[in-house]
Coordinates of C-alpha atoms in Angstrom, one line a residue:
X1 CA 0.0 0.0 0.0
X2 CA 1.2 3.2 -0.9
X3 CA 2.3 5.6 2.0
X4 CA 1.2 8.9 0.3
X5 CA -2.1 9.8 -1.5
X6 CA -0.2 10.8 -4.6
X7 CA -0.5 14.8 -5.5
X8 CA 2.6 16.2 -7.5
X9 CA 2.0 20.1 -6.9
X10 CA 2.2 19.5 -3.4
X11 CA 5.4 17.1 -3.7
X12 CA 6.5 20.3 -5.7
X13 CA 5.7 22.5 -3.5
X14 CA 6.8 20.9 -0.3
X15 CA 10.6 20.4 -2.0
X16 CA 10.9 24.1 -3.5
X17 CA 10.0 25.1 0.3
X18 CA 12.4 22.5 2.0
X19 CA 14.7 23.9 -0.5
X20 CA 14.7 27.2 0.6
X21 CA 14.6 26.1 4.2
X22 CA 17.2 23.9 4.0
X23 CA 19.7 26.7 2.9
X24 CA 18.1 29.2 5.3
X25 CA 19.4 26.2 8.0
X26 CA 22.5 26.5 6.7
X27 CA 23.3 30.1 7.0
X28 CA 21.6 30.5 10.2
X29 CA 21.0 28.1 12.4
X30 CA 23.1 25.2 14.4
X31 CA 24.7 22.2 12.4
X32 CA 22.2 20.0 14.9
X33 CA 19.2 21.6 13.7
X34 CA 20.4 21.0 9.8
X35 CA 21.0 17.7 10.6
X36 CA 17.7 16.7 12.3
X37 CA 15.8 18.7 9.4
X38 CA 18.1 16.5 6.8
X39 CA 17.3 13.5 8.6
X40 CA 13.5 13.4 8.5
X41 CA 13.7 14.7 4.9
X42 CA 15.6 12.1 3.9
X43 CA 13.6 8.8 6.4
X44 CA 10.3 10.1 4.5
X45 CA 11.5 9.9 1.1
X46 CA 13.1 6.6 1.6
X47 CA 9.8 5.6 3.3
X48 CA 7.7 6.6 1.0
X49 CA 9.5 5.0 -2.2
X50 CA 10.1 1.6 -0.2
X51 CA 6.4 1.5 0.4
X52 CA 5.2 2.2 -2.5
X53 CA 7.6 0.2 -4.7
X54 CA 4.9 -1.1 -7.1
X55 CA 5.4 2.0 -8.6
X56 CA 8.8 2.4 -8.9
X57 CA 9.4 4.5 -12.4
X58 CA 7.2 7.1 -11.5
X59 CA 8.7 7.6 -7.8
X60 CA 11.8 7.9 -9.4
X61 CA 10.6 10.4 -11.7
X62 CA 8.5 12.4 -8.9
X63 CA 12.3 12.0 -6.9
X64 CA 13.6 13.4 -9.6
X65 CA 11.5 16.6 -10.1
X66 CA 11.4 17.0 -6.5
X67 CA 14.9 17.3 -6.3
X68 CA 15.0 19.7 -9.3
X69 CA 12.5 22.4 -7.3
X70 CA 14.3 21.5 -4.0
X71 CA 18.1 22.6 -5.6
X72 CA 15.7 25.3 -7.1
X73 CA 14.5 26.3 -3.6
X74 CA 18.1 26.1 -2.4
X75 CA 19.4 27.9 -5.1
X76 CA 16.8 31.1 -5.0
X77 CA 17.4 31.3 -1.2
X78 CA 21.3 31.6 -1.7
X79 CA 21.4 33.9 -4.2
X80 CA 19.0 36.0 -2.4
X81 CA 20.9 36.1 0.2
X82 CA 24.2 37.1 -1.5
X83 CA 22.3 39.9 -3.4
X84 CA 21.6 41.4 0.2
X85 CA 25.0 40.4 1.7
X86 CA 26.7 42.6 -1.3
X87 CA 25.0 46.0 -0.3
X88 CA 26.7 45.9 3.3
X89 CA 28.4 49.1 2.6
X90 CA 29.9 51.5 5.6
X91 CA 27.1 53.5 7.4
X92 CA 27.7 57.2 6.9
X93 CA 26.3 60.5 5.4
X94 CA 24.7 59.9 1.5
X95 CA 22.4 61.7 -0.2
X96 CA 19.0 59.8 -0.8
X97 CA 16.2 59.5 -3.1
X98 CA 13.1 57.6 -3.5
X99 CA 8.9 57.1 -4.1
X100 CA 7.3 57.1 -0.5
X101 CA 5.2 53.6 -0.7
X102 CA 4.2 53.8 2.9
X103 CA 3.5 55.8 5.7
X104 CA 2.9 55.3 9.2
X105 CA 1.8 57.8 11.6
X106 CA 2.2 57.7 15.5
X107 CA 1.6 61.0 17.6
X108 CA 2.3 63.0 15.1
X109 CA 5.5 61.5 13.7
X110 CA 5.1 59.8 9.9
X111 CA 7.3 55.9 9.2
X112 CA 8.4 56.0 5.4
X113 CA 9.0 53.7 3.6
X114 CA 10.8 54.5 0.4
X115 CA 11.0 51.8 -2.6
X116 CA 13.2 52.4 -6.4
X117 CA 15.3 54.0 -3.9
X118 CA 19.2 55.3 -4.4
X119 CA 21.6 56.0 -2.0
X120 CA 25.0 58.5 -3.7
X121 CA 28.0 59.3 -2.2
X122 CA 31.2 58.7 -4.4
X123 CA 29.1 56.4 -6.0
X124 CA 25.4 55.3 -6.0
X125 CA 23.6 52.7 -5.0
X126 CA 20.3 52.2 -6.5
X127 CA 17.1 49.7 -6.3
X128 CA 17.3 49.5 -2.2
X129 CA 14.3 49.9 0.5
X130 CA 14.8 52.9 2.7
X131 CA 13.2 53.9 5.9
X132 CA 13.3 56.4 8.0
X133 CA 11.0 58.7 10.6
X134 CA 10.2 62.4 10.2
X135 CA 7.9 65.2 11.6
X136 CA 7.1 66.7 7.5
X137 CA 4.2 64.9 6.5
X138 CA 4.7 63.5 2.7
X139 CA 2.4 61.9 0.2
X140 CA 2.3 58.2 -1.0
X141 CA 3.9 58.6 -4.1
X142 CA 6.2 61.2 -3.9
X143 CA 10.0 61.3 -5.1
X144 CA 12.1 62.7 -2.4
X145 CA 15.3 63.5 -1.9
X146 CA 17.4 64.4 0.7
X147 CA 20.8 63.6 3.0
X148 CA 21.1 61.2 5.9
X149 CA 22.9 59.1 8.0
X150 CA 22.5 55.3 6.2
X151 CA 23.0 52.2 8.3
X152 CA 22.5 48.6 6.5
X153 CA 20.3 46.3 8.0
X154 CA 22.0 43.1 8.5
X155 CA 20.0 40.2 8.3
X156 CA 22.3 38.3 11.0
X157 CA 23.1 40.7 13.8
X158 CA 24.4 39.5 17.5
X159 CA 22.6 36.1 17.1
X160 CA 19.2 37.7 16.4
X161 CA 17.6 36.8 12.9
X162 CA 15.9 39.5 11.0
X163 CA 14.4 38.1 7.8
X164 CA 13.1 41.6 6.7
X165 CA 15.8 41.8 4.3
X166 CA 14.9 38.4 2.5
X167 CA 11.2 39.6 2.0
X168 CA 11.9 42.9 1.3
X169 CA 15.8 43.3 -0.5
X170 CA 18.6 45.7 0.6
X171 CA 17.4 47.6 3.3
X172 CA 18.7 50.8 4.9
X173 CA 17.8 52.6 8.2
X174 CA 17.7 56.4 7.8
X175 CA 18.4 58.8 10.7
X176 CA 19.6 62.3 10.9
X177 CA 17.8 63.4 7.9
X178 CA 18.2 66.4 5.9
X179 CA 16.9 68.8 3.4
X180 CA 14.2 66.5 2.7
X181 CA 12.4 67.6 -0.7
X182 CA 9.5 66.6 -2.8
X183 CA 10.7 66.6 -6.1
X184 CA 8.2 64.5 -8.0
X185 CA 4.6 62.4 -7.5
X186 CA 4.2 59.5 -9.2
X187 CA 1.6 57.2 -7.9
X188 CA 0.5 53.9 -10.0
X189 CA -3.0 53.6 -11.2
X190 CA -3.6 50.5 -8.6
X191 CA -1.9 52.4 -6.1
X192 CA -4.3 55.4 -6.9
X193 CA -7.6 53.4 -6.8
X194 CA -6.4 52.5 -3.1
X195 CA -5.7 55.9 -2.2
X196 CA -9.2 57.2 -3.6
X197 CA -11.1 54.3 -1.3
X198 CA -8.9 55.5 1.8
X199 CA -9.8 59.4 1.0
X200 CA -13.8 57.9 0.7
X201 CA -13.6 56.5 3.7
X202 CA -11.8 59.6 5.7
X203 CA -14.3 61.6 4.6
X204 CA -17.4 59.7 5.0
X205 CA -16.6 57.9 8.2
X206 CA -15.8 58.7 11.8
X207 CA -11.9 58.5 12.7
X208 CA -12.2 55.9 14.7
X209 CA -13.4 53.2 12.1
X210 CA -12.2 54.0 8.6
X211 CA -8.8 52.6 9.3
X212 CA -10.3 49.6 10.3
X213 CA -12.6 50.0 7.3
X214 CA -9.7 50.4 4.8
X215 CA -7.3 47.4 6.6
X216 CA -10.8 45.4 5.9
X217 CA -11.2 46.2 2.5
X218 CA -7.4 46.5 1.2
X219 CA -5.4 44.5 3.6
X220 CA -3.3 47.9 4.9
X221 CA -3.4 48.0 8.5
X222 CA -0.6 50.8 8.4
X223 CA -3.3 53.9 9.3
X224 CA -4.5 51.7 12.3
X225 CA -3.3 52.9 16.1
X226 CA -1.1 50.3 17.9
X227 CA -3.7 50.2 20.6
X228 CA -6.2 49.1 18.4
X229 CA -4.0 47.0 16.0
X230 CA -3.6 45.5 19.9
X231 CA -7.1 45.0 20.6
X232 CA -7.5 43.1 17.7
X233 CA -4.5 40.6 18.2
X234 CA -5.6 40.2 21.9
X235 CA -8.7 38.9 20.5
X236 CA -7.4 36.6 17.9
X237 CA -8.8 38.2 14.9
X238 CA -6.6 40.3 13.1
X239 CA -6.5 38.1 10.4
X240 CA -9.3 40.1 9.2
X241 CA -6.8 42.8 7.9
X242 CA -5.1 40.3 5.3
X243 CA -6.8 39.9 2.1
X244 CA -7.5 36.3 1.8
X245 CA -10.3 33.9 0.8
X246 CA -13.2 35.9 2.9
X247 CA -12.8 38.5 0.7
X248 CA -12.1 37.2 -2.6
X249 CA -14.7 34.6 -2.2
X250 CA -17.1 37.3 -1.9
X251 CA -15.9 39.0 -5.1
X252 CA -15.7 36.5 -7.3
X253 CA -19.3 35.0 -5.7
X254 CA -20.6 38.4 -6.1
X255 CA -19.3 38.8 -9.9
X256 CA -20.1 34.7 -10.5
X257 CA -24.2 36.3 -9.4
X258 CA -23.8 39.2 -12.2
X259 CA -23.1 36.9 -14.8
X260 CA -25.0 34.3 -14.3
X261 CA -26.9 34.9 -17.3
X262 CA -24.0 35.1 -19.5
X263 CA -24.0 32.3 -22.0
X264 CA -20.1 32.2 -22.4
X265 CA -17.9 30.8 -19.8
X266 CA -14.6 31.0 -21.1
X267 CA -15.2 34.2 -21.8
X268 CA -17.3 34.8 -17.7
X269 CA -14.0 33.0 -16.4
X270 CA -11.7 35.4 -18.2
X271 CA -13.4 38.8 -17.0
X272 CA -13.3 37.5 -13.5
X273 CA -10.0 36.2 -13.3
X274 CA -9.3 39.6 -14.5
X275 CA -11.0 41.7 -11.9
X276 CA -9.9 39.5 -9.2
X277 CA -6.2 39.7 -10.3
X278 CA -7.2 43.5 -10.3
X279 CA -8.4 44.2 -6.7
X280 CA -5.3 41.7 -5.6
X281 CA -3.5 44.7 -7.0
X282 CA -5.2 47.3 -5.4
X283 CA -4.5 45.1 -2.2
X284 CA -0.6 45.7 -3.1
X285 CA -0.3 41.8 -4.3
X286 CA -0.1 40.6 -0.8
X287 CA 1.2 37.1 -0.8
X288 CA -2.4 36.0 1.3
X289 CA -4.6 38.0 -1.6
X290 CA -2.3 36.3 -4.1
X291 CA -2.6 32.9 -2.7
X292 CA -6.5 33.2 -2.8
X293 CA -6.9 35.0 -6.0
X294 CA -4.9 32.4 -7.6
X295 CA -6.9 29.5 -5.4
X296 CA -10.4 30.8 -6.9
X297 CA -9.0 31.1 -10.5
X298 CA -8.1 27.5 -10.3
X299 CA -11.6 26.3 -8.8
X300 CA -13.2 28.4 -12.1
X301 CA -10.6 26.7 -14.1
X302 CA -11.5 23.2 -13.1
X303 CA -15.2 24.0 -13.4
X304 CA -15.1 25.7 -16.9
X305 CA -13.4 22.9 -18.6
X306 CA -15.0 20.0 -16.4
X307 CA -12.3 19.3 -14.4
X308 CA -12.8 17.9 -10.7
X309 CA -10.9 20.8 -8.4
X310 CA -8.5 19.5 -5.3
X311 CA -8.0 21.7 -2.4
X312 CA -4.3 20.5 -1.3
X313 CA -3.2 20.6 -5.3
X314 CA -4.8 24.5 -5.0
X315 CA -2.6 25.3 -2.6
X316 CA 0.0 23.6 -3.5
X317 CA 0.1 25.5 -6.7
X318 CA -0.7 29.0 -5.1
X319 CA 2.7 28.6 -3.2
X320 CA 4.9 26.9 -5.9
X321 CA 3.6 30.4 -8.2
X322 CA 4.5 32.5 -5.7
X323 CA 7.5 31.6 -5.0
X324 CA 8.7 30.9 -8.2
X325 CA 8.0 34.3 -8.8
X326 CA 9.9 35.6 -5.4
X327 CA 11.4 32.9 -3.2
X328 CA 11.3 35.6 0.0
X329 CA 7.9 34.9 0.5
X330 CA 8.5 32.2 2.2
X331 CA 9.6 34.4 5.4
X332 CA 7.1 36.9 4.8
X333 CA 4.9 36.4 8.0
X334 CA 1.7 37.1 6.2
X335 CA 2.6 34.3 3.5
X336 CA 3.1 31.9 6.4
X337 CA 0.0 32.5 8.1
X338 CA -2.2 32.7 4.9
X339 CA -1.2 29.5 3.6
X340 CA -1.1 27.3 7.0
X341 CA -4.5 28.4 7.9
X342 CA -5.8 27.2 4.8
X343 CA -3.4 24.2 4.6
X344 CA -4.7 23.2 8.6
X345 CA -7.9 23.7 7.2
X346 CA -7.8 21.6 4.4
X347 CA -5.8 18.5 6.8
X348 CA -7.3 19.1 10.3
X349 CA -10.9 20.1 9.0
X350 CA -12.3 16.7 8.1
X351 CA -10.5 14.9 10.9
X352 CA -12.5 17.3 13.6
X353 CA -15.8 17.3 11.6
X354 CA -15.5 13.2 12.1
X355 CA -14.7 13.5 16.1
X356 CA -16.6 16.5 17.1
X357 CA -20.1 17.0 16.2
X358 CA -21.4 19.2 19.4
X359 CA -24.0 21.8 18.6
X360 CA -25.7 20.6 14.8
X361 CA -24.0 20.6 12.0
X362 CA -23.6 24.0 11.3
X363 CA -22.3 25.2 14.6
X364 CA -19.7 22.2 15.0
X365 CA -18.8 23.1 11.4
X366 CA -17.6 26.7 12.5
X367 CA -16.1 25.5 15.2
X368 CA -13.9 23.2 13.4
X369 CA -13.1 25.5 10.7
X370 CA -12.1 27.8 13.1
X371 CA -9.9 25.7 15.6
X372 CA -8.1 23.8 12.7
X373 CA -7.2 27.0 11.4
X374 CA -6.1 28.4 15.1
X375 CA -4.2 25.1 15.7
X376 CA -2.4 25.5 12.6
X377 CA -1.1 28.9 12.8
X378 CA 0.0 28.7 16.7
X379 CA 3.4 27.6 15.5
X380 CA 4.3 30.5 13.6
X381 CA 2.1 32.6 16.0
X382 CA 4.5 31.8 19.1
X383 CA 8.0 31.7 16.7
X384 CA 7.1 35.5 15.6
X385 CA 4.9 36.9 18.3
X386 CA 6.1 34.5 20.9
X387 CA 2.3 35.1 22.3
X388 CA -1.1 33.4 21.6
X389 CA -4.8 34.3 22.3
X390 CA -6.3 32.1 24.0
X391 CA -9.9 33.1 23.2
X392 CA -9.3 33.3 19.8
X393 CA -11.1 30.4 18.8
X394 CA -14.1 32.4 21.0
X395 CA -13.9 35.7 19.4
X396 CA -13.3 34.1 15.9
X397 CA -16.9 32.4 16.2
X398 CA -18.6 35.5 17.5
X399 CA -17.1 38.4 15.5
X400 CA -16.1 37.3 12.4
X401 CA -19.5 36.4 11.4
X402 CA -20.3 39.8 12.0
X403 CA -17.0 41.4 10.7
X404 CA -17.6 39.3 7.2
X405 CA -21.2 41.1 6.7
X406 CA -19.8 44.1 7.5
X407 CA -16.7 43.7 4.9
X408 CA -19.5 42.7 2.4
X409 CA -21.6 45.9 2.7
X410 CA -18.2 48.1 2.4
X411 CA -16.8 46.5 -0.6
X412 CA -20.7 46.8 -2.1
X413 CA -21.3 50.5 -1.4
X414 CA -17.8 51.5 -2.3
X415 CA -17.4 50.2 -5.7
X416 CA -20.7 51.7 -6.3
X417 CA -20.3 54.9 -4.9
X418 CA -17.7 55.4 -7.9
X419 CA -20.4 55.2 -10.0
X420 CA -23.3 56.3 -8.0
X421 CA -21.5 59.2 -6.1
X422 CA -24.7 59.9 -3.4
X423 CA -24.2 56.1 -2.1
X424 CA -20.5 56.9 -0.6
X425 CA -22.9 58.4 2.5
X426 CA -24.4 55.0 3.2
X427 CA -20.6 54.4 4.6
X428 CA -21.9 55.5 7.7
X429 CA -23.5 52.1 7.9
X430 CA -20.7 49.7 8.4
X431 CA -18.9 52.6 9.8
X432 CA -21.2 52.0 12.9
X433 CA -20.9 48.3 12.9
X434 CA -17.0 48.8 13.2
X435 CA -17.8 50.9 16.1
X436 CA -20.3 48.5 18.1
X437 CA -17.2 46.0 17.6
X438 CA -14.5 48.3 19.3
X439 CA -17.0 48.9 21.6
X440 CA -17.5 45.1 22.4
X441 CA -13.5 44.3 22.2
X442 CA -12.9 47.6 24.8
X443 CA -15.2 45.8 27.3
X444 CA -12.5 44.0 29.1
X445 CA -8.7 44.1 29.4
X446 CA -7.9 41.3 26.5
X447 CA -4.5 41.4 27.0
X448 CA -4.5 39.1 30.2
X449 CA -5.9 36.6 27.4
X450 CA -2.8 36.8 25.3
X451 CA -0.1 34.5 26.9
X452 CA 3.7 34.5 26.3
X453 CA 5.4 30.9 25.4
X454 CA 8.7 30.7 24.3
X455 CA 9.1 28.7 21.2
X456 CA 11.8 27.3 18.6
X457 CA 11.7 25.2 15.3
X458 CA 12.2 21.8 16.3
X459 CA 8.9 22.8 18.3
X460 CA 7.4 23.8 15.0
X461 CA 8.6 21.0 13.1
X462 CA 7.5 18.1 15.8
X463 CA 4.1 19.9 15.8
X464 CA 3.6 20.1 12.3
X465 CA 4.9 16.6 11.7
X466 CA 2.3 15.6 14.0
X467 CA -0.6 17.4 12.1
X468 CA 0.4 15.7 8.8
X469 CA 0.7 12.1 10.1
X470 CA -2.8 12.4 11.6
X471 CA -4.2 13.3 8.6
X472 CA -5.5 11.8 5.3
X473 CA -2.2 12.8 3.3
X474 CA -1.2 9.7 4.8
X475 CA -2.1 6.1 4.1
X476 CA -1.7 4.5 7.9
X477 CA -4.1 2.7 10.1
X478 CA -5.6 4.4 13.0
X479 CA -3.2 2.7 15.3
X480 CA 0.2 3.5 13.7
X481 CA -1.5 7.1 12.8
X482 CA -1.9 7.5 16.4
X483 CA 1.3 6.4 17.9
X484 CA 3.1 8.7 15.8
X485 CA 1.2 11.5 16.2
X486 CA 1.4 11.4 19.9
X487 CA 5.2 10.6 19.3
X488 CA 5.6 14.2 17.7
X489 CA 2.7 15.8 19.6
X490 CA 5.3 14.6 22.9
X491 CA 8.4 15.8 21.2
X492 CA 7.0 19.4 20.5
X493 CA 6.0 20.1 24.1
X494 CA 9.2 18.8 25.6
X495 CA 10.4 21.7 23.0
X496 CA 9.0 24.0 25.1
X497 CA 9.5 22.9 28.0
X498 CA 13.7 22.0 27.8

């Protein structure tokens, strides 16, 4: 009996991310570490082909591609790497320019963020990220220039990891600036439609809410207080903010419900795919928006042309895309997040649905959905944040309901208000909803809800090796499933404890 259900994107995707990971081992983290992560590589391949040996030519060939996207992987990672390694330069005084791309404000002092950026002194440095804080409010979109101090940031400094570099490219930290001056505004047309939804909802909605209403509706959380980006995380939900499957779901339902009546599918697909590629753009091409734009395009895909659609291979081929395109979104924290919620969805889902059945079926189904999603993410959760909610799963059943109707009426009366102009005052509507949940999250002090736990990888790797040998991946009986499952399950929490 085979030991694997056979799916080739996910082989593929699972070997272009070991790939990376097994380089990012390499550079920085202990030879034991790479040698356990080898190890368990290496025993489940060798498993897997002994077990399956009836189909030996096309194990060697899967072997064979696997290994092509995990040198692939490795490769991408180590060039990446390099590329950011090279622009270590001296910190000192250069002149600087640059188009803001985002902008932060805290008590009256603005975080840029400057991208196409150049840094000059005897000579010039150019396609870097800048950042830097000022008093002088500036524009999304504008071309500055100016003179500061410039100080790379390393991606390996006194034993602390940063991977901002590997998401983002060279990076510099700005301080002491100078003669800062607009010189130019050039903002992109998906950029623009953004900034005309964030100047609708300024005007139209209290202050309070259309930061909240703008993170909901284009995934940037950056106009959000930290209190209330606080609140939010306290509470387990704010997930909301990232662009994902609740809200491109609704769109392409919503667009699937227009055309209903048109004849031509190709031709339906095609105009869909293309506006749900385009609000992903508004959304800045966020790996999460990404990852469900290109999950929903498959689905129509499979449908148009008869097809039978498979979750795991949709995800499996969401990440491969992605980071084929940019191997650094693999440490981009909202990548992680987006695609193991969905992955735990797609393994622990059924598994719970089978055990837990409290409440009907369509209150043990939320419940499922939302605690195989929780469970999956509390790896990366406690590696980043090194805290977890413990009412998430709570709050998660009782406010995102109500957060998802509310996203629903926003998206609605803003893309018509652009065509019906009178409608952009019916923002007051889910304006007030977004204030009846602040309201409800201000009631008590969340925070004593949002424990600290120390964790490390081989936490995260015994736990997640757990999840996938307990699930239907797998071809195991119940008993070997169990025993080891608990085997892992017991080696991740003496992580955390030693």
């Amino acid at each position: 009996m085979k030991l694997f259900n056979y799916r080739p994107l996910m082989f593929i995707a699972l070997s272009l991310i070991s790939g990376a990971v097994f380089t990012y081992v390499c550079f920085y983290y202990s030879i034991p570490a790479l040698a356990v992560f080898s190890a368990i590589i290496i025993s489940f391949g060798v498993y897997a082909f002994i077990k399956d040996i009836e189909n030996k030519r096309r194990n060697i060939i899967c072997i064979c591609v696997c290994l092509i996207f995990f040198a692939f992987g490795a490769l991408s990672l180590f060039s990446r790497i390099q590329t950011v390694n090279s622009f270590n330069i001296e910190s000192n005084y250069y002149n600087f320019s640059g188009y803001v791309c985002s902008k932060i404000e805290d008590n009256g002092t603005f975080l840029y963020e400057l991208e196409d950026a150049e840094l000059s002194r005897d000579y010039k440095i150019k396609g870097v990220k800048l950042s830097f804080c000022d008093t002088e409010e500036l524009q999304i979109g504008d071309k500055v220039k100016g003179y500061a101090y410039a100080q790379f940031v390393d991606i390996k400094s006194n034993g602390y990891i940063n991977n901002a570099p590997i998401v983002d490219g060279p990076t510099y930290d700005l301080t002491s600036v100078q003669n800062i001056e607009v010189v130019d505004n050039e903002v992109r047309p998906l950029t623009y439609v953004s900034l005309q939804v964030l100047k609708k909802f300024k005007k139209y909605m209290q202050s309070d809410a259309f930061p909240i209403a703008y993170a909901l509706c284009c995934g940037d959380s950056s106009f959000m207080p930290d209190e209330v980006k606080g609140v939010y995380r306290f509470a387990g939900i704010a997930h909301i903010f990232a662009v994902s499957g609740l809200h491109i779901g609704f769109l392409c339902g919503m667009l699937t419900l227009l055309l209903r009546k048109y004849k031509n599918r190709y031709a339906k697909t095609a105009i869909i795919s293309c506006i749900l590629i385009f609000y992903a753009g508004v959304c800045g091409f966020r790996p999460s928006s990404v990852r469900a734009v290109i999950m929903c395009i498959t689905a129509m895909l499979f449908s148009t042309f008869g097809g039978k659609n498979d979750f795991v291979s949709s995800i499996s081929l969401s990440a491969t895309v992605i980071l084929l395109l940019d191997i650094g979104n693999l440490f981009d924290v909202g990548f992680q997040l987006s695609f193991v919620s969905v992955v735990g969805i797609a393994i622990l889902y059924p598994a719970l649905c089978r055990v837990n059945k409290l409440g009907g079926k369509a209150i043990s189904s939320a419940i499922n959905l939302s605690l195989s999603a929780s469970l999956a993410t509390l790896p990366i959760a406690l590696l980043v944040f090194g805290r977890v909610s413990v009412v998430g799963v709570v709050f998660n059943l009782l406010l995102v309901p109500v957060v998802s109707i509310i996203f629903y009426m926003l998206f609605a009366i803003t893309a018509l208000s652009f065509v019906f102009p009178f409608l952009s005052y019916c923002l007051v509507i889910p304006g007030f909803g977004i204030k009846i949940i602040n309201y409800v999250l201000n009631v008590i002090d969340l925070s004593v809800f949002y424990v600290r736990i120390k964790a490390n990888l081989y936490f995260a790797l015994a736990y997640y090796l757990s999840f996938f040998t307990a699930s239907d991946l797998i071809n195991l009986s119940v008993k070997k499933k169990c025993i080891f499952g608990a085997i892992f399950l017991i080696s991740s929490v003496m992580c955390l404890v030693f």
